[in-house]
Structure formats: C-alpha cells, structure tokens
PDB file of N, CA and C in Angstrom:
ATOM      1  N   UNK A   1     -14.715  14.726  -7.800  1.00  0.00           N
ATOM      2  CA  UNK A   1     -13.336  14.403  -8.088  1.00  0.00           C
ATOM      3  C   UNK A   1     -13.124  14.474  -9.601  1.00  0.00           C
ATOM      4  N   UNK A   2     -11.766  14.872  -9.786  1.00  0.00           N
ATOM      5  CA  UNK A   2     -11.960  15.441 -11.567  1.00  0.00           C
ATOM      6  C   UNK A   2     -11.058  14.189 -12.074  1.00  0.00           C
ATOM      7  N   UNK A   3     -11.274  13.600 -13.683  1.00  0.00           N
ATOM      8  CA  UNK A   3     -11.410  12.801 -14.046  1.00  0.00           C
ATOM      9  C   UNK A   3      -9.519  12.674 -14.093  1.00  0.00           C
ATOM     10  N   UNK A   4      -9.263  13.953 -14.701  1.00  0.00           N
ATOM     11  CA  UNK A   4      -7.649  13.890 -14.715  1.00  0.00           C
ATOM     12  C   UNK A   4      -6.904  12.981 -13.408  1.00  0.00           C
ATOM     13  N   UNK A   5      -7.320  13.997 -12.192  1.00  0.00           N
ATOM     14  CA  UNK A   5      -6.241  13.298 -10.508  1.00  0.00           C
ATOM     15  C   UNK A   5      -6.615  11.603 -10.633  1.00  0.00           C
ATOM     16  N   UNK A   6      -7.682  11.278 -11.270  1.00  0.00           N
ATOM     17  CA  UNK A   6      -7.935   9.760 -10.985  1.00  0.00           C
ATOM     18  C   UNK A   6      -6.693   8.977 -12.105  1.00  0.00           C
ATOM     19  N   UNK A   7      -7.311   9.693 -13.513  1.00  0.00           N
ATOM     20  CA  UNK A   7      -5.847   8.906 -14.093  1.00  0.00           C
ATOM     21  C   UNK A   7      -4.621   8.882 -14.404  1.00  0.00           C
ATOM     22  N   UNK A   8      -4.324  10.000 -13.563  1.00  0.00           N
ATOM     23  CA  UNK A   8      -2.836  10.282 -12.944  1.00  0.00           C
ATOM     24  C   UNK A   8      -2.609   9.282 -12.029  1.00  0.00           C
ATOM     25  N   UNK A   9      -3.180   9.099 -10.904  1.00  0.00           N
ATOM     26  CA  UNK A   9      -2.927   8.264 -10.031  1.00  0.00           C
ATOM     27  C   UNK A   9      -3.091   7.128 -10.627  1.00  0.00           C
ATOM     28  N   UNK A  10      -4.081   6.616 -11.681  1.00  0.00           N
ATOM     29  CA  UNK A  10      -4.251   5.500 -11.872  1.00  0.00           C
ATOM     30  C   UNK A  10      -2.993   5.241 -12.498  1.00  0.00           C
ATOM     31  N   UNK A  11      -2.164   5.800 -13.251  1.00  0.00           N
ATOM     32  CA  UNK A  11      -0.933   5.787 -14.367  1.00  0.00           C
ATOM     33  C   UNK A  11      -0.186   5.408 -13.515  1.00  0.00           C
ATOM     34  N   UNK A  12       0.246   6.346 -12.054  1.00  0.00           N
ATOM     35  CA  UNK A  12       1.123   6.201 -11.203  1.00  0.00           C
ATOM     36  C   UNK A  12       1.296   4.801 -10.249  1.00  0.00           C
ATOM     37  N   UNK A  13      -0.222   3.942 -10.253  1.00  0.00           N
ATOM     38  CA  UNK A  13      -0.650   3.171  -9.333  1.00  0.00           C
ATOM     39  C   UNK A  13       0.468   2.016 -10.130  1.00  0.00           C
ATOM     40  N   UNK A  14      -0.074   1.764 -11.277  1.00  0.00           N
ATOM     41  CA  UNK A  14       0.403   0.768 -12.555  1.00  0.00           C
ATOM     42  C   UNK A  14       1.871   0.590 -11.903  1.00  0.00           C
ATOM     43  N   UNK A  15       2.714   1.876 -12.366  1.00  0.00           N
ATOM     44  CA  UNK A  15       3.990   2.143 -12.172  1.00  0.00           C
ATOM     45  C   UNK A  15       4.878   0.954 -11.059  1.00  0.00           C
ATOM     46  N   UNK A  16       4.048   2.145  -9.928  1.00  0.00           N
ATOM     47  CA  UNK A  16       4.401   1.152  -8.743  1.00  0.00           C
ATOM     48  C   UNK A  16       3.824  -0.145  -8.364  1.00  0.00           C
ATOM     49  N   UNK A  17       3.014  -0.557  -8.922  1.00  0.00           N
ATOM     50  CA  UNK A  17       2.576  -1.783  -8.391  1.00  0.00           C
ATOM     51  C   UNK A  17       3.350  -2.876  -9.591  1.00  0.00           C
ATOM     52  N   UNK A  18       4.215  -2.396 -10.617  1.00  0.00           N
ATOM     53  CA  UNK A  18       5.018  -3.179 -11.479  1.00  0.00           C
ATOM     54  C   UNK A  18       6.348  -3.504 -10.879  1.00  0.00           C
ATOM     55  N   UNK A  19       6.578  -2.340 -10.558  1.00  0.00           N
ATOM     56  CA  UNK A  19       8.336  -1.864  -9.733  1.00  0.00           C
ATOM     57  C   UNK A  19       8.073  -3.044  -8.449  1.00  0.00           C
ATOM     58  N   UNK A  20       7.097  -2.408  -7.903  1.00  0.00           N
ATOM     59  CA  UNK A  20       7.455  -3.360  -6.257  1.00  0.00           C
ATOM     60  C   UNK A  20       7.271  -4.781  -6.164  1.00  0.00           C
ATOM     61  N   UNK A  21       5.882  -5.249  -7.256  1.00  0.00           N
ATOM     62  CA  UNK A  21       6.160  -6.284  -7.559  1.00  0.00           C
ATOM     63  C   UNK A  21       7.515  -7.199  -7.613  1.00  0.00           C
ATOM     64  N   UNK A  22       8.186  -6.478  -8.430  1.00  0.00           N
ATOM     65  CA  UNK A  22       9.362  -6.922  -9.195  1.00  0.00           C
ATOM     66  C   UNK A  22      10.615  -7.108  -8.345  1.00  0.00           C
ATOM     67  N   UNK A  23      10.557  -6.375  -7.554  1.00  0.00           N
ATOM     68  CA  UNK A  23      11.473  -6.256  -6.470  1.00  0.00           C
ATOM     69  C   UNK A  23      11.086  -6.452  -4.984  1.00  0.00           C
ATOM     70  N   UNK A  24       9.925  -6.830  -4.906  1.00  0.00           N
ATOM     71  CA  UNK A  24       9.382  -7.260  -3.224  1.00  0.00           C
ATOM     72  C   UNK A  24       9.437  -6.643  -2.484  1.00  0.00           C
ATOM     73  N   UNK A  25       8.641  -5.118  -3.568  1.00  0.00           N
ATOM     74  CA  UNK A  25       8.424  -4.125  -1.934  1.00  0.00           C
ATOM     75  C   UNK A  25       6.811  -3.706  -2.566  1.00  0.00           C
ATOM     76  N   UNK A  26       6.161  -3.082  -2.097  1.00  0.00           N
ATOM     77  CA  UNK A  26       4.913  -2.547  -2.421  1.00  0.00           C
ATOM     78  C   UNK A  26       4.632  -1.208  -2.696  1.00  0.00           C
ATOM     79  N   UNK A  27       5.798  -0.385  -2.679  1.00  0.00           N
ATOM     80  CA  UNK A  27       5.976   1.020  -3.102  1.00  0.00           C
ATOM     81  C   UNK A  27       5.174   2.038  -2.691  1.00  0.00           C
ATOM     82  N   UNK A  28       4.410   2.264  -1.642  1.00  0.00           N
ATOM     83  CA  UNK A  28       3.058   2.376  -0.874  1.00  0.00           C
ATOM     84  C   UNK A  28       3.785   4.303  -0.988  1.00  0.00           C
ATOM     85  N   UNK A  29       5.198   4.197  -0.828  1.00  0.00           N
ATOM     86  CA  UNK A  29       5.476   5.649  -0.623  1.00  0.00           C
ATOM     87  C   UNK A  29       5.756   6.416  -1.752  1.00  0.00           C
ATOM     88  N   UNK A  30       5.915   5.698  -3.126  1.00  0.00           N
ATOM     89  CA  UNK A  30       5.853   6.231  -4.914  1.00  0.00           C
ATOM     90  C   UNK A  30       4.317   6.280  -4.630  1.00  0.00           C
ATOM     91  N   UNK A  31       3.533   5.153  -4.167  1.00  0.00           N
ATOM     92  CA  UNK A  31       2.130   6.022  -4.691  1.00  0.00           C
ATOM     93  C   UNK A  31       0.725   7.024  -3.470  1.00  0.00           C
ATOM     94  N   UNK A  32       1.975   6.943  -2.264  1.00  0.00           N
ATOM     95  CA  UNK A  32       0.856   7.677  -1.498  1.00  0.00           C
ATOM     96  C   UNK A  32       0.604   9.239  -2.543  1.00  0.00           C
ATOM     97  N   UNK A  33       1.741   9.846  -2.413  1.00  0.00           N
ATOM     98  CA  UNK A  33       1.108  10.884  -3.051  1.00  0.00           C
ATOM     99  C   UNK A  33       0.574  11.275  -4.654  1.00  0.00           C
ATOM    100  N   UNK A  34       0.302  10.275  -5.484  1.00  0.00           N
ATOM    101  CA  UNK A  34      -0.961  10.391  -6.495  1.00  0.00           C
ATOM    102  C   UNK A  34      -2.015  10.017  -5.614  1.00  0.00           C
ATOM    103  N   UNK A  35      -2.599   8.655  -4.850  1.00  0.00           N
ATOM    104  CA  UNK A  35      -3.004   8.832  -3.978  1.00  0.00           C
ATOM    105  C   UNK A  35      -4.197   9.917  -3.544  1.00  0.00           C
ATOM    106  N   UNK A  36      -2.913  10.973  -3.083  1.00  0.00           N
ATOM    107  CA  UNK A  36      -3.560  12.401  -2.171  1.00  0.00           C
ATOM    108  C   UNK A  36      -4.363  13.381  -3.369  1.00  0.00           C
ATOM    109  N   UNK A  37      -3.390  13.053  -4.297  1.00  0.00           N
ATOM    110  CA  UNK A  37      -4.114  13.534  -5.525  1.00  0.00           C
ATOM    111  C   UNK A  37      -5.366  13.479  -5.908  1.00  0.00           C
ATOM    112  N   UNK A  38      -5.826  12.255  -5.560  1.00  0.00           N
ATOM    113  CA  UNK A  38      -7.041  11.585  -6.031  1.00  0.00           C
ATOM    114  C   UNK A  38      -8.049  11.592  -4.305  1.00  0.00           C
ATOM    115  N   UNK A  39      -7.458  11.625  -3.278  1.00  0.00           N
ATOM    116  CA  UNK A  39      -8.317  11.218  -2.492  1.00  0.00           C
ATOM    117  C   UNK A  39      -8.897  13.042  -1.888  1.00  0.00           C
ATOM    118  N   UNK A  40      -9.859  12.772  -0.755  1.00  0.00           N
ATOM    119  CA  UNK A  40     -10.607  14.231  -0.244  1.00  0.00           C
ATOM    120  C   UNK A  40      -9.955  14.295   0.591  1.00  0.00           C
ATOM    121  N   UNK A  41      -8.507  13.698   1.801  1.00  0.00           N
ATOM    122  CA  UNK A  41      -7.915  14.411   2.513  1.00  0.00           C
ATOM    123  C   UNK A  41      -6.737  13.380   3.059  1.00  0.00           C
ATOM    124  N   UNK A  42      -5.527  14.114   3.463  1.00  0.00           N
ATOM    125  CA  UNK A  42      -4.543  13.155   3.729  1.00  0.00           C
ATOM    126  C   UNK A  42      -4.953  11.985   4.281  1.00  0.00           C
ATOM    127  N   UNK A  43      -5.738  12.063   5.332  1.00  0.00           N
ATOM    128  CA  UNK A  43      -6.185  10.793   6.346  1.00  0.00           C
ATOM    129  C   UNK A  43      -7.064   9.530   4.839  1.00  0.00           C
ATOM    130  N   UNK A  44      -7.555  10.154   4.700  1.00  0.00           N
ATOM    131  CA  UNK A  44      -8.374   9.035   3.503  1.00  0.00           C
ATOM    132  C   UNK A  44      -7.331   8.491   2.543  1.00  0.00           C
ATOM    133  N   UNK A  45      -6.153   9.422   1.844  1.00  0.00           N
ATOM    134  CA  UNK A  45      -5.115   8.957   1.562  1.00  0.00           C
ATOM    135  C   UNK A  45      -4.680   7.869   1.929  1.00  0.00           C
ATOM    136  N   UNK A  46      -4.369   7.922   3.494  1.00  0.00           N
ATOM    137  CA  UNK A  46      -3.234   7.358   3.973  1.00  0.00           C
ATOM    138  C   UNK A  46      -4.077   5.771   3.949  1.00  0.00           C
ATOM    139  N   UNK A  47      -4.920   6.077   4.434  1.00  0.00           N
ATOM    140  CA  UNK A  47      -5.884   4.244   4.632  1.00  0.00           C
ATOM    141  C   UNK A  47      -6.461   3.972   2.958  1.00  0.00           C
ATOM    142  N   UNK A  48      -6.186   5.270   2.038  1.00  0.00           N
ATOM    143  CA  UNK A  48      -6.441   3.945   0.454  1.00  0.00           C
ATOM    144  C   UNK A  48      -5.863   3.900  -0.288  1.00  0.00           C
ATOM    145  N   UNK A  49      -4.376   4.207   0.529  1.00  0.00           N
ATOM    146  CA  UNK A  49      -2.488   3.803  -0.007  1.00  0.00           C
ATOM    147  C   UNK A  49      -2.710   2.078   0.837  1.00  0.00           C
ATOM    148  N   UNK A  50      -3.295   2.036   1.883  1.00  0.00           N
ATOM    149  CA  UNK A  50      -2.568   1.105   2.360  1.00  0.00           C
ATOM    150  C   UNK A  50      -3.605  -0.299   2.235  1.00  0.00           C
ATOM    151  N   UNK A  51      -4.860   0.203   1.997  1.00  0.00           N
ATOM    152  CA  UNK A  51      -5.780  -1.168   0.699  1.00  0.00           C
ATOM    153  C   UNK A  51      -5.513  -1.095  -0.377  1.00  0.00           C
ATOM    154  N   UNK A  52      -5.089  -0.057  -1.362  1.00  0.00           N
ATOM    155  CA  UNK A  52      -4.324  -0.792  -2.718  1.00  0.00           C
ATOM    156  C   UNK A  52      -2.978  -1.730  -2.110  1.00  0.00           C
ATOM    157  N   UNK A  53      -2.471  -1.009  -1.277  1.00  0.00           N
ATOM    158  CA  UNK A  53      -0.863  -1.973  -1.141  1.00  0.00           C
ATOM    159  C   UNK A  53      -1.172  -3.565  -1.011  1.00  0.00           C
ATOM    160  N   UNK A  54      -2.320  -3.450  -0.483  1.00  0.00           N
ATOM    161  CA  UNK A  54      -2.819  -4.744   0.362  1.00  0.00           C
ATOM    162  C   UNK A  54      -2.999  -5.711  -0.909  1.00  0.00           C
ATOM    163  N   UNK A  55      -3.996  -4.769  -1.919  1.00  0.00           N
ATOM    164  CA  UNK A  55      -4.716  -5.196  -3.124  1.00  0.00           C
ATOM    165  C   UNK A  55      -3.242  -5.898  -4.375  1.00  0.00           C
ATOM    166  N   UNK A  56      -2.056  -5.108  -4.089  1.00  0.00           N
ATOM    167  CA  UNK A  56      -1.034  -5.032  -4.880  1.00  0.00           C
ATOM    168  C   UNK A  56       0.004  -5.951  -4.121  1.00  0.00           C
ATOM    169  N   UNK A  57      -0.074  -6.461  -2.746  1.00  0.00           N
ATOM    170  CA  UNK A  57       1.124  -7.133  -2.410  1.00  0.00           C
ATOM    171  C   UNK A  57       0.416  -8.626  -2.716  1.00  0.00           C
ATOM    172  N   UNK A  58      -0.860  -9.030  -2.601  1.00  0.00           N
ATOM    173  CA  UNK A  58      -1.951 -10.366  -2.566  1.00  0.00           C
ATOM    174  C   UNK A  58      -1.321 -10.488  -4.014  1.00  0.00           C
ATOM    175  N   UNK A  59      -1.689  -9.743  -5.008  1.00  0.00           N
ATOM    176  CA  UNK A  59      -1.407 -10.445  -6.346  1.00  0.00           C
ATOM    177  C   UNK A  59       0.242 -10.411  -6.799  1.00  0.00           C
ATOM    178  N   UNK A  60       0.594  -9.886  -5.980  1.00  0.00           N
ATOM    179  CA  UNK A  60       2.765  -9.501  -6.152  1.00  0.00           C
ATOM    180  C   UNK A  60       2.553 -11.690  -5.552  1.00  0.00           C
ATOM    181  N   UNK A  61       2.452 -11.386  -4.878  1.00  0.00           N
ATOM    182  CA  UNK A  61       2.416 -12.264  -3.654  1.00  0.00           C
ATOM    183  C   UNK A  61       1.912 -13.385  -4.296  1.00  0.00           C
ATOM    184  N   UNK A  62       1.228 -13.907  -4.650  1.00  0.00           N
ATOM    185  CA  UNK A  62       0.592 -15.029  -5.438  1.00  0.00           C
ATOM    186  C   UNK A  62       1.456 -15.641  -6.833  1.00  0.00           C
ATOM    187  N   UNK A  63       1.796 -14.794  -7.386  1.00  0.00           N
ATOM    188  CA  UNK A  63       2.595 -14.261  -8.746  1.00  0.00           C
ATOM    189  C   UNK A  63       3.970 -15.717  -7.873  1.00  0.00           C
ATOM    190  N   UNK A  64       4.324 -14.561  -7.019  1.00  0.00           N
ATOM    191  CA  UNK A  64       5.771 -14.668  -6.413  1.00  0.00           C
ATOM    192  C   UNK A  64       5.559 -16.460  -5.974  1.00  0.00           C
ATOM    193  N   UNK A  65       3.944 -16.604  -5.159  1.00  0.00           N
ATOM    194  CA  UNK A  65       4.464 -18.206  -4.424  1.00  0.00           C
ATOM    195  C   UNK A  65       3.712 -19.122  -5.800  1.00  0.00           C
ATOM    196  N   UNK A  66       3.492 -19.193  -6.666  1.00  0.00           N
ATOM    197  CA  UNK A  66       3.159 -19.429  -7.852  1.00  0.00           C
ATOM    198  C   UNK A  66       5.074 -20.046  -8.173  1.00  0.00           C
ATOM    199  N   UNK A  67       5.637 -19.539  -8.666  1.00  0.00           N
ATOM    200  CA  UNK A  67       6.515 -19.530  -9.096  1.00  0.00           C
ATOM    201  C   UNK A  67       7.620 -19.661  -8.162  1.00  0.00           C
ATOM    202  N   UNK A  68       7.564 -20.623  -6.588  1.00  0.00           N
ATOM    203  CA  UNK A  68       8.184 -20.688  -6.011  1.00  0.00           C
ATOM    204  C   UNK A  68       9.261 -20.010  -5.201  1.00  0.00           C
ATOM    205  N   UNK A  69       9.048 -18.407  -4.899  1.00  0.00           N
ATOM    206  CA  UNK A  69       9.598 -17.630  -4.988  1.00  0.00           C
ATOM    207  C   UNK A  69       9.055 -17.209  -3.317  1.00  0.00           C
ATOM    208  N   UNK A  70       8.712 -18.009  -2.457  1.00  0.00           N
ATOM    209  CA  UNK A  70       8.209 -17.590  -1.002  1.00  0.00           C
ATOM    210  C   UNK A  70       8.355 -18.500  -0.098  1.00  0.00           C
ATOM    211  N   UNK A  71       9.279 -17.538   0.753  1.00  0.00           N
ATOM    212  CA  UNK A  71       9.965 -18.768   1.609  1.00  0.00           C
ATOM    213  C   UNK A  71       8.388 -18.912   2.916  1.00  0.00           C
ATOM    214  N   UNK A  72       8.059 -19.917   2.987  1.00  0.00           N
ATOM    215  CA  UNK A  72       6.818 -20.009   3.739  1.00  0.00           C
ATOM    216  C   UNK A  72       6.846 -19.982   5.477  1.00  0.00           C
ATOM    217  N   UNK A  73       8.174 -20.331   5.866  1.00  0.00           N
ATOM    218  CA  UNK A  73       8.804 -20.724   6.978  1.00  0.00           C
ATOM    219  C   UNK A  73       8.714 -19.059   7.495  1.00  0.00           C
ATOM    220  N   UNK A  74       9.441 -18.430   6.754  1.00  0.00           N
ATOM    221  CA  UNK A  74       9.048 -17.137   7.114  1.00  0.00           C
ATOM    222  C   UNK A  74       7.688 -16.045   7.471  1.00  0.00           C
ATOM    223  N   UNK A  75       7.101 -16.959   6.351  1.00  0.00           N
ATOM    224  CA  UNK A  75       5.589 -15.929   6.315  1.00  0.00           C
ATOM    225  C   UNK A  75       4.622 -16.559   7.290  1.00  0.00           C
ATOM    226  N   UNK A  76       5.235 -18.176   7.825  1.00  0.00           N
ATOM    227  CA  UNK A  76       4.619 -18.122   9.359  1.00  0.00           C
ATOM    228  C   UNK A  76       4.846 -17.549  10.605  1.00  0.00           C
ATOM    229  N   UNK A  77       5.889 -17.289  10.561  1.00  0.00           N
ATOM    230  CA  UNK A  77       6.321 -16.622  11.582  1.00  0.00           C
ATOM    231  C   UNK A  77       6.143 -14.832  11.734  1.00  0.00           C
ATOM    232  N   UNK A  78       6.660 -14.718  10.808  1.00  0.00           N
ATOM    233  CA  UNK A  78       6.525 -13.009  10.397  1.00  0.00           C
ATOM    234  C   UNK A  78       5.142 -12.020  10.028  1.00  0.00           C
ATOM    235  N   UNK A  79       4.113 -13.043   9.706  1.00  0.00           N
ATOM    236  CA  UNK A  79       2.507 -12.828   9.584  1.00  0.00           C
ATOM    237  C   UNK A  79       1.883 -12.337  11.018  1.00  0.00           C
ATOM    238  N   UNK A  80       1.689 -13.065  12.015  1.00  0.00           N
ATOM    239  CA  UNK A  80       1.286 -12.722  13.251  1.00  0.00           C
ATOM    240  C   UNK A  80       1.536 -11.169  13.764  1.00  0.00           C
ATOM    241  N   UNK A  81       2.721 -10.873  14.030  1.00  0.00           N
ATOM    242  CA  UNK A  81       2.912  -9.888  14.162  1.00  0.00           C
ATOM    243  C   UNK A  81       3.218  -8.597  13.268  1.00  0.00           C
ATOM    244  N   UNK A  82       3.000  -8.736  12.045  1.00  0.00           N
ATOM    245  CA  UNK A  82       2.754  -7.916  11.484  1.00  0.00           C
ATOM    246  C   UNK A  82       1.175  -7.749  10.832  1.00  0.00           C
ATOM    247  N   UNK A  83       0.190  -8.889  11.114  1.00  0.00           N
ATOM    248  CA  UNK A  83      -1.240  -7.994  11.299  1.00  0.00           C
ATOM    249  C   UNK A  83      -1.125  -7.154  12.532  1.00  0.00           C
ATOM    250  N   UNK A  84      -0.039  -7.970  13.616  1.00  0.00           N
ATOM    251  CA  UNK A  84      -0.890  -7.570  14.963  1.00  0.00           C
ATOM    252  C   UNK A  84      -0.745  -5.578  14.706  1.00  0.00           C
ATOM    253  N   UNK A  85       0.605  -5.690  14.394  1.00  0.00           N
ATOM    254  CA  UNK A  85       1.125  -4.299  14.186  1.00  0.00           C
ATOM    255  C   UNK A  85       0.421  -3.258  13.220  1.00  0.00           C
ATOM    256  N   UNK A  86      -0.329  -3.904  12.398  1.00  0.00           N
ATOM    257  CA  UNK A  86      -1.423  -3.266  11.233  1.00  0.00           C
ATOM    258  C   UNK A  86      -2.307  -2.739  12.282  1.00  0.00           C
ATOM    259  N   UNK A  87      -2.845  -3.912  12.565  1.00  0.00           N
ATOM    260  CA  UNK A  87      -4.519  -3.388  13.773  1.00  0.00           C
ATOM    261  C   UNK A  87      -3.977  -2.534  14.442  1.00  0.00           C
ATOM    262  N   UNK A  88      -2.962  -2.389  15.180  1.00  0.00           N
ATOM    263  CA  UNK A  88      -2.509  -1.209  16.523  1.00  0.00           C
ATOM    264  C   UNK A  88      -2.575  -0.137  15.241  1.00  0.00           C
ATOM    265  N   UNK A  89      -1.759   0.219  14.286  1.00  0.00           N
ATOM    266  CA  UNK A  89      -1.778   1.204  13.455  1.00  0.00           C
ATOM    267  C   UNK A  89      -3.062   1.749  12.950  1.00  0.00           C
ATOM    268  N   UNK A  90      -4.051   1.084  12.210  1.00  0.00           N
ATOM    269  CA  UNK A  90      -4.958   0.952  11.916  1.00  0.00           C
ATOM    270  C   UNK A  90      -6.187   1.899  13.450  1.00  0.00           C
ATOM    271  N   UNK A  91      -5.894   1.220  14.255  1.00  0.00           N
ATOM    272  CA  UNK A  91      -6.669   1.601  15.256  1.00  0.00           C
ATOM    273  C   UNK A  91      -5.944   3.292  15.737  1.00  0.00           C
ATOM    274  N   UNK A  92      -4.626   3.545  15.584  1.00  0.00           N
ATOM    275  CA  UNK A  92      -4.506   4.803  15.999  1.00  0.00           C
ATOM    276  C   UNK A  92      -4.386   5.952  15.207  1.00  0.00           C
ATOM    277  N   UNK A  93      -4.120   5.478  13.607  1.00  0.00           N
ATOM    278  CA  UNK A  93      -4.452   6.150  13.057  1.00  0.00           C
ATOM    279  C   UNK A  93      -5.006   7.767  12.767  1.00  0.00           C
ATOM    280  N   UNK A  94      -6.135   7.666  13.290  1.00  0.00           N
ATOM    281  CA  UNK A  94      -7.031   8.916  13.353  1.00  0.00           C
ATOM    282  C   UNK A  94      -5.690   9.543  14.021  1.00  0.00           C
ATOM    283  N   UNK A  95      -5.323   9.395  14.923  1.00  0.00           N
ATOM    284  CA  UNK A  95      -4.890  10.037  16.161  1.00  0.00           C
ATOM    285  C   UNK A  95      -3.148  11.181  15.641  1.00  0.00           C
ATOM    286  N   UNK A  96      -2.790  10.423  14.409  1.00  0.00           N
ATOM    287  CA  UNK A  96      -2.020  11.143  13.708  1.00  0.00           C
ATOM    288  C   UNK A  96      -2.776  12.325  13.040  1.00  0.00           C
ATOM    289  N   UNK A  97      -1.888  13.927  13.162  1.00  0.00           N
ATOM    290  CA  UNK A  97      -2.300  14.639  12.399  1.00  0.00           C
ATOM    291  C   UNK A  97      -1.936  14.948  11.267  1.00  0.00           C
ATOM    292  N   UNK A  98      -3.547  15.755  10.261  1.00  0.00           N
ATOM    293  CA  UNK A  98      -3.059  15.315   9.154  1.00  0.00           C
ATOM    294  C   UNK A  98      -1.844  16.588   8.245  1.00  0.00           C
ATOM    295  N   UNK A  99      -1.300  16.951   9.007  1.00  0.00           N
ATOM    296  CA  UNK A  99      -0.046  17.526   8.641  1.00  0.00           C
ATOM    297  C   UNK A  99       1.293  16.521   8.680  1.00  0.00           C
ATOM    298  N   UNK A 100       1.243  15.890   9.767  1.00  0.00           N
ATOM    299  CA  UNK A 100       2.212  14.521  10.186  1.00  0.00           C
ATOM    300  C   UNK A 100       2.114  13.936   8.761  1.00  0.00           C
ATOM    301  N   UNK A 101       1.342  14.113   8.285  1.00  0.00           N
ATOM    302  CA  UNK A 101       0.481  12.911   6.914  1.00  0.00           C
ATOM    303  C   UNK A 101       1.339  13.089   5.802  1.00  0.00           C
ATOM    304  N   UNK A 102       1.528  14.634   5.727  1.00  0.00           N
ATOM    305  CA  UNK A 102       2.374  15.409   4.452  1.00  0.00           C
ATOM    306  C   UNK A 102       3.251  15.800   5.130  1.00  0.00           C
ATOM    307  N   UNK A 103       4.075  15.319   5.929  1.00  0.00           N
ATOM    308  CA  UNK A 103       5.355  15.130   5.663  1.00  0.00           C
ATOM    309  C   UNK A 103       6.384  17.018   6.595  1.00  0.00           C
TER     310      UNK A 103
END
C-alpha cells in the first residue's frame, strides 16, 4: 500500500470525523471512498468505513455525553435494535456484490 492513499485518507478521515462529530452524524459516506483508496478491495472498504465510524462515533459520543448533550432515554431504547440490525448486516455482508459496493 503506497504511503500517499494512506495520507489522503488519513487527511480525509480527520475531515469527517470533525464535521460529523459536530453535527451528530458519523460521515461514514465522505469517508468510505478515501477509505477504498487506502483499502485492497471494496468489501474490506466497506467493513473499515464502518470500525473507524465505530472508532469516531465512541469518541463524538463521549465528547457529546460529557457535556450533557445525550438524551439517554433514547440510547436505551434505540441501542438494541440497532446492534441487532449491525449483526444481521454484518453477517450478510459478504453476500453484497462488490460492484453494489461502488455504487
């Protein structure tokens, strides 16, 4: 992997993980494709867009209930089913092709 695609993406990662922070989204779709840039094939892409997001919403996320900024009532309720919905994704994954991937 050449040193450039890494700190492109790494430049790009920054970007978005400032923006979504800031606004309470995780921007997973500004940085899938540096991402692809950096990774050996859409599929590997797509699953290490969605552990940085993970890596980038934990510290958005901490930041945010730090500073009282997380309604908790919600994130009990709304947590459950959105791992559950990760694992089903997660598990079918493969099963998308990787043209589906790019769009």
């Amino acid at each position: 992997m050449e040193a450039w695609r890494l700190l492109v993406a790494a430049a790009g990662a920054l970007v978005a993980g400032a923006l979504g922070s800031a606004v309470g989204l995780v921007l997973g779709t500004l940085r899938l494709p540096l991402v692809l840039l950096a990774a050996s094939s859409p599929s590997a892409a797509a699953g290490t867009n969605i552990a940085i997001s993970a890596a980038a919403a934990g510290a958005g996320g901490w930041r945010h209930a730090r500073e009282g900024r997380v309604a908790w009532g919600v994130v009990v309720w709304m947590t459950p089913p959105s791992l559950a919905g990760a694992v089903v994704g997660g598990l079918y994954g493969h099963a998308v092709p990787e043209r589906a991937l790019l769009g």
